[in-house]
Amino acid sequence: MMKVKVYVGQDVAIKGGSNEYGIREAEVDVAKLSQIQRDMLAHYVIRNNSINVAAYSEEAVIAALDREIEEDARRVTEKKERYERFVQEFLDMPQDEFNQQSGYSLAGYTDGAGNDPRLAEKRAIREEYLMAKAAEEQAQREARERANEEAMERKLAEQNAKSEAIERQLTEWVAEKGTDNQKGRLELGLLPEDEIIDAIRDEVFAPIDVRREKYHKIQSSDVCECDYGDTCHVEFDSGELNEMSPEAYEGFTVIKELAPEGATLEPRYHSATAEYCGAERYYETVLIKVTVGVLDLSREYYL
């Protein structure tokens, strides 16, 4: 006789009219068991698991083993039936839809039904489809990369061409209109490009400069009227002008008449409000943009 670990639940003991429950040992004559019963018993012993029984007897142990054997058989049958259902679903599935199935769908939750020999032809067609799709996607990626590279090359070429054109324009301007000081520094390669551009901008907007005041960005100190310590927090806002005062329009007409040929005029506003003292500033302006040669120039004026 062999002693095995068994378990009687308290509810089972009560229903059976017994006061004994919990984990104990029961004796079983292994020689009397069938091979499948021995395999099931070994399964419990190897894992050191107790067998759920109705009583501490050999008969109860054998009955429990038989129940588990039947349950295993039921699970195996269900698994086979489920497998066959999946196989049939794949067999009935249109090839285009089968091609879209993921590897997990074919071999994962379907218990590997997608790898069934009956689906060999469908799998082969799917593999061809996936290889063709991968090749197409690779070709598209390479095409996008080439297009991006070509675009970058064009952009760089355009930037280089514009830089060279700007350099020629600035050099010609200094040679024609620059001061001796500027010409000397240009010859040494020490004349800042921004200085030349600022000089050209002053030249282009000179007719307006003598008539209208250039706009200067609002500073917090221009707004706050607090009587104490540091300047309080100021909220700024700028944007396109939606309505214009009569006084601003008068200034706008003057600037429009003096603006360089081909210039665009953008009416704008700038406002600022101090958080604590409540002081406010509001200005109507016009931003003038014009292209001179290859230079994009702009200047903003109060209206």
Coordinates of C-alpha atoms in Angstrom, one line a residue:
M1 CA 0.0 0.0 0.0
M2 CA 1.2 3.5 -0.8
K3 CA 0.3 6.6 1.2
V4 CA -0.8 9.6 -0.8
K5 CA -1.7 13.1 0.2
V6 CA -5.4 13.8 -0.1
Y7 CA -7.7 16.7 0.8
V8 CA -11.3 16.7 2.0
G9 CA -12.9 20.1 2.0
Q10 CA -14.9 21.2 5.0
D11 CA -18.1 21.6 2.9
V12 CA -17.6 18.1 1.4
A13 CA -17.1 16.6 4.9
I14 CA -20.3 18.3 6.2
K15 CA -22.3 17.0 3.2
G16 CA -20.9 13.6 3.8
G17 CA -21.7 13.6 7.5
S18 CA -18.1 13.5 8.6
N19 CA -16.2 15.6 11.1
E20 CA -12.9 15.0 9.4
Y21 CA -11.6 17.4 6.8
G22 CA -8.3 19.0 5.5
I23 CA -5.1 17.5 4.2
R24 CA -4.3 13.9 5.3
E25 CA -2.9 10.7 3.9
A26 CA -4.8 7.8 2.4
E27 CA -3.5 4.4 1.5
V28 CA -3.8 3.1 -2.1
D29 CA -2.8 -0.2 -3.6
V30 CA -1.0 1.0 -6.7
A31 CA -1.0 -2.6 -8.1
K32 CA -4.8 -2.5 -8.5
L33 CA -4.7 0.7 -10.5
S34 CA -4.9 0.8 -14.3
Q35 CA -2.0 2.5 -16.2
I36 CA -3.9 5.7 -16.8
Q37 CA -4.9 5.8 -13.1
R38 CA -1.2 5.3 -12.1
D39 CA -0.2 8.1 -14.5
M40 CA -2.7 10.5 -13.0
L41 CA -1.6 9.6 -9.5
A42 CA 2.0 10.1 -10.4
H43 CA 1.1 13.5 -11.8
Y44 CA -0.1 14.5 -8.3
V45 CA 2.8 13.0 -6.5
I46 CA 5.4 14.6 -8.7
R47 CA 3.9 18.0 -8.1
N48 CA 3.4 17.3 -4.4
N49 CA -0.3 18.2 -4.9
S50 CA -3.0 16.8 -2.7
I51 CA -5.9 15.0 -4.4
N52 CA -9.4 16.4 -3.8
V53 CA -11.4 13.5 -2.4
A54 CA -14.8 12.9 -0.7
A55 CA -13.3 10.7 2.0
Y56 CA -10.0 9.3 3.4
S57 CA -10.3 6.0 1.6
E58 CA -8.8 4.1 -1.3
E59 CA -12.2 4.1 -3.0
A60 CA -12.5 7.9 -2.8
V61 CA -8.9 8.3 -4.2
I62 CA -9.7 6.0 -7.1
A63 CA -12.9 7.9 -7.8
A64 CA -11.1 11.2 -7.7
L65 CA -8.5 9.9 -10.1
D66 CA -11.2 8.7 -12.5
R67 CA -12.9 12.1 -12.4
E68 CA -9.6 13.8 -13.3
I69 CA -9.0 11.3 -16.1
E70 CA -12.5 12.0 -17.5
E71 CA -11.9 15.8 -17.2
D72 CA -8.6 15.5 -19.0
A73 CA -10.3 13.5 -21.7
R74 CA -13.0 16.1 -22.0
R75 CA -10.4 18.9 -22.3
V76 CA -8.5 17.0 -24.9
T77 CA -11.7 16.4 -26.9
E78 CA -12.6 20.1 -26.7
K79 CA -9.1 21.1 -27.7
K80 CA -9.3 18.8 -30.8
E81 CA -12.7 20.1 -31.7
R82 CA -11.6 23.7 -31.3
Y83 CA -8.5 23.0 -33.4
E84 CA -10.7 21.5 -36.2
R85 CA -13.0 24.5 -36.1
F86 CA -10.1 26.8 -36.6
V87 CA -8.7 24.7 -39.4
Q88 CA -12.1 24.7 -41.1
E89 CA -12.4 28.5 -40.7
F90 CA -9.1 29.0 -42.3
L91 CA -10.0 26.6 -45.1
D92 CA -13.3 28.5 -45.8
M93 CA -11.5 31.9 -45.5
P94 CA -10.9 33.8 -48.8
Q95 CA -7.3 33.8 -49.7
D96 CA -7.0 37.6 -49.5
E97 CA -8.3 37.5 -45.9
F98 CA -6.0 34.6 -45.1
N99 CA -3.0 36.6 -46.4
Q100 CA -3.8 39.3 -43.8
Q101 CA -3.8 36.9 -40.9
S102 CA -1.0 37.5 -38.4
G103 CA 1.5 34.9 -37.3
Y104 CA -0.2 34.9 -33.8
S105 CA -3.6 34.3 -35.4
L106 CA -2.3 31.3 -37.4
A107 CA -0.2 29.7 -34.7
G108 CA -1.1 31.3 -31.4
Y109 CA -4.6 31.5 -30.1
T110 CA -5.8 29.1 -32.7
D111 CA -3.6 26.3 -31.2
G112 CA -1.4 26.2 -34.3
A113 CA -4.3 25.4 -36.6
G114 CA -2.8 27.7 -39.2
N115 CA 0.1 25.3 -39.6
D116 CA -2.1 22.4 -40.3
P117 CA -0.9 20.4 -43.4
R118 CA -4.4 20.9 -45.0
L119 CA -3.5 24.7 -45.2
A120 CA -0.1 24.2 -47.0
E121 CA -1.2 25.7 -50.3
K122 CA -2.8 28.7 -48.6
R123 CA 0.3 29.3 -46.5
A124 CA 2.5 29.1 -49.6
I125 CA 0.3 31.8 -51.3
R126 CA 0.4 33.9 -48.2
E127 CA 4.2 33.7 -48.0
E128 CA 4.5 34.8 -51.6
Y129 CA 2.1 37.7 -50.8
L130 CA 4.1 38.7 -47.7
M131 CA 7.4 38.6 -49.6
A132 CA 6.0 40.7 -52.4
K133 CA 4.5 43.1 -49.9
A134 CA 7.8 43.4 -48.0
A135 CA 9.7 44.0 -51.3
E136 CA 7.2 46.7 -52.3
E137 CA 7.4 48.4 -48.9
Q138 CA 11.2 48.3 -49.1
A139 CA 11.1 49.8 -52.5
Q140 CA 8.7 52.5 -51.3
R141 CA 11.0 53.3 -48.3
E142 CA 14.0 53.5 -50.6
A143 CA 12.1 55.8 -53.0
R144 CA 11.1 58.0 -50.1
E145 CA 14.7 58.1 -48.9
R146 CA 15.9 59.0 -52.4
A147 CA 13.3 61.7 -52.7
N148 CA 14.2 63.1 -49.3
E149 CA 17.9 63.1 -50.2
E150 CA 17.2 64.8 -53.5
A151 CA 15.0 67.3 -51.8
M152 CA 17.7 68.0 -49.3
E153 CA 20.3 68.4 -52.1
R154 CA 18.0 70.8 -53.9
K155 CA 17.4 72.8 -50.8
L156 CA 21.1 72.9 -50.0
A157 CA 21.8 73.9 -53.6
E158 CA 19.2 76.7 -53.4
Q159 CA 20.5 77.9 -50.1
N160 CA 24.1 77.9 -51.5
A161 CA 23.0 79.7 -54.6
K162 CA 21.1 82.3 -52.6
S163 CA 24.0 82.8 -50.2
E164 CA 26.3 83.3 -53.2
A165 CA 23.8 85.7 -54.8
I166 CA 23.5 87.7 -51.5
E167 CA 27.3 87.8 -51.2
R168 CA 27.5 89.2 -54.7
Q169 CA 24.8 91.7 -54.1
L170 CA 26.4 92.9 -50.8
T171 CA 29.8 93.2 -52.4
E172 CA 28.4 95.2 -55.3
W173 CA 26.5 97.5 -53.0
V174 CA 29.6 98.2 -50.9
A175 CA 31.7 98.8 -54.0
E176 CA 29.1 101.3 -55.3
K177 CA 27.7 102.9 -52.2
G178 CA 29.8 101.8 -49.2
T179 CA 32.1 104.1 -47.2
D180 CA 35.9 103.8 -47.5
N181 CA 35.9 102.3 -44.1
Q182 CA 33.4 99.6 -45.2
K183 CA 35.3 98.9 -48.4
G184 CA 38.5 98.5 -46.5
R185 CA 37.0 96.0 -44.0
L186 CA 35.4 94.2 -46.9
E187 CA 38.7 93.8 -48.6
L188 CA 40.1 92.3 -45.4
G189 CA 37.0 90.0 -45.1
L190 CA 36.1 91.7 -41.8
L191 CA 32.9 93.5 -42.7
P192 CA 29.9 92.0 -41.0
E193 CA 27.2 90.9 -43.5
D194 CA 24.5 92.3 -41.1
E195 CA 26.1 95.8 -41.3
I196 CA 25.7 95.8 -45.0
I197 CA 22.1 94.5 -44.9
D198 CA 21.2 97.1 -42.3
A199 CA 22.7 99.8 -44.5
I200 CA 20.7 98.6 -47.5
R201 CA 17.5 98.5 -45.4
D202 CA 18.1 102.0 -44.2
E203 CA 18.6 103.1 -47.8
V204 CA 15.4 101.4 -49.0
F205 CA 13.2 102.7 -46.2
A206 CA 14.8 106.2 -45.9
P207 CA 11.8 108.0 -47.5
I208 CA 9.6 106.6 -44.8
D209 CA 12.1 107.0 -41.9
V210 CA 12.0 110.7 -42.3
R211 CA 8.2 110.9 -42.1
R212 CA 7.2 108.1 -39.6
E213 CA 8.6 106.6 -36.4
K214 CA 10.0 103.0 -36.5
Y215 CA 8.2 100.6 -34.2
H216 CA 10.2 99.4 -31.2
K217 CA 9.2 96.3 -29.3
I218 CA 7.2 97.0 -26.1
Q219 CA 9.2 96.4 -22.9
S220 CA 7.7 95.7 -19.5
S221 CA 9.2 98.9 -18.2
D222 CA 7.3 100.8 -20.9
V223 CA 4.0 99.6 -19.5
C224 CA 4.2 99.1 -15.7
E225 CA 3.3 102.2 -13.6
C226 CA 3.7 100.5 -10.2
D227 CA 5.1 102.7 -7.4
Y228 CA 7.1 100.0 -5.8
G229 CA 10.1 97.8 -6.5
D230 CA 10.4 95.7 -9.6
T231 CA 8.2 95.9 -12.7
C232 CA 5.1 93.8 -12.4
H233 CA 4.2 91.0 -14.8
V234 CA 3.0 92.2 -18.2
E235 CA 0.9 90.3 -20.8
F236 CA 1.8 91.0 -24.4
D237 CA -0.3 90.4 -27.6
S238 CA 0.3 91.0 -31.3
G239 CA -1.5 90.1 -34.4
E240 CA -3.2 91.2 -37.6
L241 CA -5.2 94.4 -37.3
N242 CA -9.0 93.9 -37.7
E243 CA -10.0 97.5 -37.5
M244 CA -8.1 100.8 -37.9
S245 CA -8.6 104.1 -36.2
P246 CA -9.0 107.3 -38.4
E247 CA -5.6 108.6 -37.2
A248 CA -3.9 105.4 -38.0
Y249 CA -5.3 105.4 -41.5
E250 CA -3.9 108.8 -42.1
G251 CA -0.4 107.5 -41.2
F252 CA -1.1 104.4 -43.3
T253 CA -1.8 106.4 -46.5
V254 CA 1.4 108.4 -46.0
I255 CA 3.5 105.2 -45.6
K256 CA 1.7 103.6 -48.6
E257 CA 2.7 106.5 -50.9
L258 CA 6.4 106.3 -49.7
A259 CA 6.7 102.5 -49.7
P260 CA 9.2 101.0 -52.1
E261 CA 7.9 99.5 -55.4
G262 CA 6.6 96.0 -55.0
A263 CA 6.3 96.2 -51.2
T264 CA 3.5 94.6 -49.2
L265 CA 1.9 96.4 -46.2
E266 CA 0.5 94.4 -43.3
P267 CA -1.5 96.4 -40.7
R268 CA -0.8 95.0 -37.3
Y269 CA -1.4 95.8 -33.6
H270 CA 0.7 95.4 -30.4
S271 CA -0.8 95.5 -26.9
A272 CA 0.5 95.1 -23.4
T273 CA -1.3 95.0 -20.0
A274 CA 0.4 95.1 -16.6
E275 CA -1.1 92.5 -14.2
Y276 CA -1.0 94.4 -11.0
C277 CA -1.2 98.1 -11.7
G278 CA -3.5 97.6 -14.7
A279 CA -1.6 99.9 -17.0
E280 CA -2.1 99.3 -20.8
R281 CA -0.4 100.1 -24.0
Y282 CA -1.8 99.7 -27.5
Y283 CA -0.3 100.6 -30.8
E284 CA -1.4 100.3 -34.4
T285 CA 1.5 99.6 -36.8
V286 CA 2.2 98.5 -40.4
L287 CA 4.8 95.9 -41.3
I288 CA 6.4 96.6 -44.7
K289 CA 8.0 93.7 -46.6
V290 CA 9.9 94.1 -49.9
T291 CA 12.4 92.0 -51.9
V292 CA 15.5 93.9 -53.1
G293 CA 17.6 91.8 -55.4
V294 CA 17.7 88.6 -53.4
L295 CA 17.4 90.2 -50.0
D296 CA 14.0 90.0 -48.2
L297 CA 13.8 93.2 -46.1
S298 CA 11.2 94.5 -43.7
R299 CA 10.6 97.3 -41.3
E300 CA 7.6 98.2 -39.0
Y301 CA 6.3 101.6 -38.3
Y302 CA 3.8 103.2 -35.9
L303 CA 0.6 104.5 -37.5

